[in-house]
Tab-separated table of C-alpha atoms in Angstrom:
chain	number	residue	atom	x	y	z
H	1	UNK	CA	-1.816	-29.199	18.983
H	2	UNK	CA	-3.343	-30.160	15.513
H	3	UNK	CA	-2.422	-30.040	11.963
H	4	UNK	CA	-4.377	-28.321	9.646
H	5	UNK	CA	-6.037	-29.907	6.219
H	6	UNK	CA	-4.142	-28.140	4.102
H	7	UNK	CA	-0.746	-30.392	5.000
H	8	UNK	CA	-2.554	-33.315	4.823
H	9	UNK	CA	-1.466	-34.162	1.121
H	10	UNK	CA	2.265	-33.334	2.235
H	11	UNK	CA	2.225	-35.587	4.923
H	12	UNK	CA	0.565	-38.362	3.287
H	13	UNK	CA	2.840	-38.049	0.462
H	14	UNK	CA	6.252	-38.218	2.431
H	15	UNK	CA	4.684	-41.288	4.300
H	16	UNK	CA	3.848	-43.506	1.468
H	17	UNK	CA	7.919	-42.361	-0.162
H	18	UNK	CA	9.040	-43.758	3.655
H	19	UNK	CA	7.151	-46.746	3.289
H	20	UNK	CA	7.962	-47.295	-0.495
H	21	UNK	CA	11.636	-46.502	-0.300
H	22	UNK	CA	11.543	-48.428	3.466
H	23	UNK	CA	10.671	-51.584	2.427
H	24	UNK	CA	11.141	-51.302	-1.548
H	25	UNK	CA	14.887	-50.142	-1.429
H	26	UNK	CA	16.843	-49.795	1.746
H	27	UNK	CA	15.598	-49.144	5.803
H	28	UNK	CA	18.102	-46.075	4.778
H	29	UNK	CA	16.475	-44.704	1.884
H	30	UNK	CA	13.520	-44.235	3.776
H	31	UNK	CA	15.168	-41.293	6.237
H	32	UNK	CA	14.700	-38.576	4.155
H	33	UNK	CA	11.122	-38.585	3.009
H	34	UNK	CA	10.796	-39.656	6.670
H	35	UNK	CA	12.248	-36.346	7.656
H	36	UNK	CA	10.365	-34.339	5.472
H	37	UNK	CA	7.260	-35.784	7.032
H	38	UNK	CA	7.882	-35.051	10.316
H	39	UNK	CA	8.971	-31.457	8.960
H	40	UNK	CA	5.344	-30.794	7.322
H	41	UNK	CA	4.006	-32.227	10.616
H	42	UNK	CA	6.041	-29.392	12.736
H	43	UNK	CA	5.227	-26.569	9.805
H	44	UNK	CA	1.333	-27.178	9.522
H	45	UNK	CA	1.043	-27.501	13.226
H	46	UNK	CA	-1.977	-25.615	14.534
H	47	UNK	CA	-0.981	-25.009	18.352
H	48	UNK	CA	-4.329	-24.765	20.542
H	49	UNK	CA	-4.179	-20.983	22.141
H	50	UNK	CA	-5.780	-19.045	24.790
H	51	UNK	CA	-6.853	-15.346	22.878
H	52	UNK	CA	-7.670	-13.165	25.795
H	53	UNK	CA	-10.173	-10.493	24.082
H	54	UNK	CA	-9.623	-7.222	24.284
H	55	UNK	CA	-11.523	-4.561	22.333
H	56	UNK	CA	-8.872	-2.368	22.770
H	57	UNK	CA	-6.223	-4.269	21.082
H	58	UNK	CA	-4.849	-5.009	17.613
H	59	UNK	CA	-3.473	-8.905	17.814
H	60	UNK	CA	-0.368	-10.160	16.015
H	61	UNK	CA	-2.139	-12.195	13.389
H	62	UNK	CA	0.783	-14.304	13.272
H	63	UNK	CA	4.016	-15.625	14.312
H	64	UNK	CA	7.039	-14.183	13.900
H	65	UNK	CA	9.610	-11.075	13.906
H	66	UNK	CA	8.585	-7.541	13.211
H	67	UNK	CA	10.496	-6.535	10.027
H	68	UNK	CA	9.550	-2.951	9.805
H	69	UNK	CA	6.976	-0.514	10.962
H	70	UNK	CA	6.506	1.941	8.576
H	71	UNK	CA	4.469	5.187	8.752
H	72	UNK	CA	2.442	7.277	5.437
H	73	UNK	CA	0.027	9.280	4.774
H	74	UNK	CA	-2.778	7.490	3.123
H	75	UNK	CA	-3.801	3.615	2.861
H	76	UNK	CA	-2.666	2.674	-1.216
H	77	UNK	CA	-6.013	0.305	-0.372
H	78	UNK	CA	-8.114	3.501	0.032
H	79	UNK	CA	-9.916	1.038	3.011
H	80	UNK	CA	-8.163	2.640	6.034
H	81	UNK	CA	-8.954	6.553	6.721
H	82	UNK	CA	-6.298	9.146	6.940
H	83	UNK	CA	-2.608	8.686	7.542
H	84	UNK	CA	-1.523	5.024	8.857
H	85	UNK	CA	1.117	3.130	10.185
H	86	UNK	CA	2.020	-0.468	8.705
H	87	UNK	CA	3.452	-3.238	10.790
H	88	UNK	CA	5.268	-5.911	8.341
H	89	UNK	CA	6.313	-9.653	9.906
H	90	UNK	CA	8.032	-11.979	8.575
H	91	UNK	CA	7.522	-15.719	9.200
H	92	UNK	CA	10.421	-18.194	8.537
H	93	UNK	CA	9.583	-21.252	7.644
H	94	UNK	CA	10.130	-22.638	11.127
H	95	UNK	CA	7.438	-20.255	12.262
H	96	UNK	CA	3.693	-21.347	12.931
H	97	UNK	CA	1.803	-20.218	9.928
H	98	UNK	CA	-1.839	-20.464	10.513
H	99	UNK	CA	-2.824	-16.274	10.377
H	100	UNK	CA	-5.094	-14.978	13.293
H	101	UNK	CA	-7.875	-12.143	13.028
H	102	UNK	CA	-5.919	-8.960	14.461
H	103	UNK	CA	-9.697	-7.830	16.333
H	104	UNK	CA	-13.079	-8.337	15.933
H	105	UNK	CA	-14.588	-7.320	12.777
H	106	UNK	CA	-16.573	-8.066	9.569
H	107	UNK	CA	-14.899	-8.165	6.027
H	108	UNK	CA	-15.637	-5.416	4.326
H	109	UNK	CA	-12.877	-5.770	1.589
H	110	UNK	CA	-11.115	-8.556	-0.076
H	111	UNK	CA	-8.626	-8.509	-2.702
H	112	UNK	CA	-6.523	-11.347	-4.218
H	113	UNK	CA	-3.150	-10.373	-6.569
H	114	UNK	CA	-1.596	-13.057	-8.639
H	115	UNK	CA	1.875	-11.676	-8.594
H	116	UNK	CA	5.463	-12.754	-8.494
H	117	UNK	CA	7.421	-14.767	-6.078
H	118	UNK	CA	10.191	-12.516	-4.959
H	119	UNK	CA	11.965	-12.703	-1.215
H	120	UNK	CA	9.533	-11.757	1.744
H	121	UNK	CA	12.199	-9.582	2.867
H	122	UNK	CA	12.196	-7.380	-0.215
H	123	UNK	CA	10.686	-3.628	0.372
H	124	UNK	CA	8.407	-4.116	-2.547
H	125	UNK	CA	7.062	-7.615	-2.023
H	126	UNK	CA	3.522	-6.759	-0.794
H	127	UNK	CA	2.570	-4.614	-4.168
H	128	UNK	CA	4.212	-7.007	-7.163
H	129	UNK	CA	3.996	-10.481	-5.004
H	130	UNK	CA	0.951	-12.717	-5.027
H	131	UNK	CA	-1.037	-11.987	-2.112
H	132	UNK	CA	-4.754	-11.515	0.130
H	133	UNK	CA	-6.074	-9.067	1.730
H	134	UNK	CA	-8.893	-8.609	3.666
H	135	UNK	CA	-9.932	-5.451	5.242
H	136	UNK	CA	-11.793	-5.313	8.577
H	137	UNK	CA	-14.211	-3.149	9.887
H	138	UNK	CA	-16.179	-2.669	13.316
H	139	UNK	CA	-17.892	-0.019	15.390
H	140	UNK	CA	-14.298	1.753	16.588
H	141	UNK	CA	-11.933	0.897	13.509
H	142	UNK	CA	-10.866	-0.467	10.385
H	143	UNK	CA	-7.965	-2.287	9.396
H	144	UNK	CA	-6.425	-4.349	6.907
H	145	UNK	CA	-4.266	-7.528	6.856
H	146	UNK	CA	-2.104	-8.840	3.816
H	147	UNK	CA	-0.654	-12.312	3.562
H	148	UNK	CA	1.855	-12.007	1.157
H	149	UNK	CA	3.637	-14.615	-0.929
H	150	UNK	CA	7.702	-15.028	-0.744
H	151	UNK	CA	10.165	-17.170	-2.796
H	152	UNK	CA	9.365	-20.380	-1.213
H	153	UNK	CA	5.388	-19.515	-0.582
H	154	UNK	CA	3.785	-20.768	-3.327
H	155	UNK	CA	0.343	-20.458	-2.213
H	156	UNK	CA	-1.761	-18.228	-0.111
H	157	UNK	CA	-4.430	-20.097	1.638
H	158	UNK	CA	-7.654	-18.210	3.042
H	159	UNK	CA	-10.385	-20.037	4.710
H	160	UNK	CA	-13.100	-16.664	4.615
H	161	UNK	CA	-14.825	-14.486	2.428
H	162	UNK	CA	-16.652	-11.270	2.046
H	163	UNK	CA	-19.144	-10.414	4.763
H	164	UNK	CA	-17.675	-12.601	7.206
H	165	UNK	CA	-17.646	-11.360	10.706
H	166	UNK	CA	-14.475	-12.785	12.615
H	167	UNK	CA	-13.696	-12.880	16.194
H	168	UNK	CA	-10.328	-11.352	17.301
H	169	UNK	CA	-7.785	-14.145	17.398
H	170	UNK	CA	-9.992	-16.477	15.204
H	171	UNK	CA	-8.064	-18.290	12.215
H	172	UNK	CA	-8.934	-16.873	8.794
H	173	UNK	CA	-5.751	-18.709	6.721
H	174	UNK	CA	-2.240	-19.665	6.257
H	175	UNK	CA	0.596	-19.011	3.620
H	176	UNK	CA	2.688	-22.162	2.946
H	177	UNK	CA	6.193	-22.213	3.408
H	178	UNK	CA	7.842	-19.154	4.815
H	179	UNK	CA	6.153	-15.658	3.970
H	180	UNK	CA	5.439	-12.217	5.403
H	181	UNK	CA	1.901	-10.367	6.682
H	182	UNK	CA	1.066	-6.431	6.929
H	183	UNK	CA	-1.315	-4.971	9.393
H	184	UNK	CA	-2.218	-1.699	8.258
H	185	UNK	CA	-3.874	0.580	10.784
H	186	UNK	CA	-4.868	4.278	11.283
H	187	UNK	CA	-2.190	6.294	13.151
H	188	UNK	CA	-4.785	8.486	14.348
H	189	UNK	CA	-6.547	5.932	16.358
H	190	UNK	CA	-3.813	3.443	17.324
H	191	UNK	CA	-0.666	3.450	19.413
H	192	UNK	CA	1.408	0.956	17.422
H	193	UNK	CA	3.568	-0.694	20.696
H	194	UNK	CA	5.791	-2.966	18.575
H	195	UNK	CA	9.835	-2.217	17.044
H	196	UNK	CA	11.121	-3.822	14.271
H	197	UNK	CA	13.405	-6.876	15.746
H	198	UNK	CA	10.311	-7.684	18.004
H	199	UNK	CA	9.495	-11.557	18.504
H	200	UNK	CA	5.591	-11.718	18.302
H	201	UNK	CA	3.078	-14.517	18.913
H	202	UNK	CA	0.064	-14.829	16.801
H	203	UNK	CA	-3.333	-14.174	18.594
H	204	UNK	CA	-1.023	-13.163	21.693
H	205	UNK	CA	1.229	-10.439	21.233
H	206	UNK	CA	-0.664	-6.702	21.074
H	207	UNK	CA	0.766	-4.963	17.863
H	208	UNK	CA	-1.391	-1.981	18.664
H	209	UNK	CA	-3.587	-0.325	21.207
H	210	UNK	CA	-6.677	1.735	20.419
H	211	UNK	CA	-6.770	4.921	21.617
H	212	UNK	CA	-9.282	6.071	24.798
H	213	UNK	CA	-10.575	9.008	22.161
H	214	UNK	CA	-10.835	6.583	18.863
């Protein structure tokens, strides 16, 4: 397992406090910022995974619990064709956050949305919260994935850009501290196989399986 750059200024930070309040106040002053290291440790942590590719398979692009799956009749992104069905998970903050390519595919849309910061649990959090989305295209489909911003998520982290072709399972970003993602996908072409309740793995767990005629 690693830890990603981005929690490298965290962890830093809450080790010089340890030292500082360590040997500069008390031994027990120190066990807090102490704590809160070893807690940015655990949240950044980049666990090394085996993604089985499968061409016929829409990954879980991250950790988590399925919140909703939620079915209508056109994408409000105008990326994916005809009606569509929209998986929403929501990562706690004790969930790995790194965010997974769903399949493969190059990035034919990108959008970024300075928004608000309201609970990833409300209905309306991925149209007036800040968030990213990317939308994916290859030979069989197109998709699109949204990291969206919550109350404690203060910033949406993406490591890609337009025209960039990603491998199914391949990291693309992160959201920091507790957050929620939406796979969007064409209900025409896809068999969405999760419920909402449903544990999922990023990179492991199949949200969705092409189908034979798509």
């Amino acid at each position: 397992m690693t830890i990603v750059r981005e929690g490298y200024p965290f962890i830093g930070a809450c080790f010089l406090l340890t030292l500082l309040f360590g040997f500069g106040v008390h031994p027990y002053a120190a066990i807090v910022p102490f704590v809160v290291m070893l807690y940015f440790c655990y949240f950044f942590r980049n666990p090394r995974r085996m993604i089985v590719q499968d061409a016929s398979a829409i990954l879980s692009p991250a950790d988590g619990t399925v919140q909703e799956v939620v079915d209508f009749e056109r994408d409000p992104d105008e990326f994916v064709p005809g009606a569509c069905k929209k998986v929403i998970i929501f990562m706690s903050v004790f969930d790995v956050h790194v965010n997974r390519s769903p399949m493969d595919g190059e990035i034919k849309l990108q959008k970024y949305f300075c928004g608000r910061f309201r609970p990833a649990y409300k209905d309306e959090v991925g149209f007036v919260n800040e968030h990213h989305l990317i939308g994916l295209e290859n030979e069989r489909l197109r998709i699109t994935v949204k990291q969206i911003a919550g109350i404690l998520a203060r910033r949406i982290v993406s490591w890609v850009t337009m025209d960039d072709v990603l491998k199914q399972g391949e990291l693309y970003g992160m959201i920091r501290f507790g957050s929620c993602l939406e796979v969007v996908m064409p209900a025409a072409d896809v068999d969405v196989l999760v419920q909402p309740g449903e544990k999922v793995t990023g990179g492991k767990t199949i949200l969705g399986r092409i189908k034979e005629n798509a």
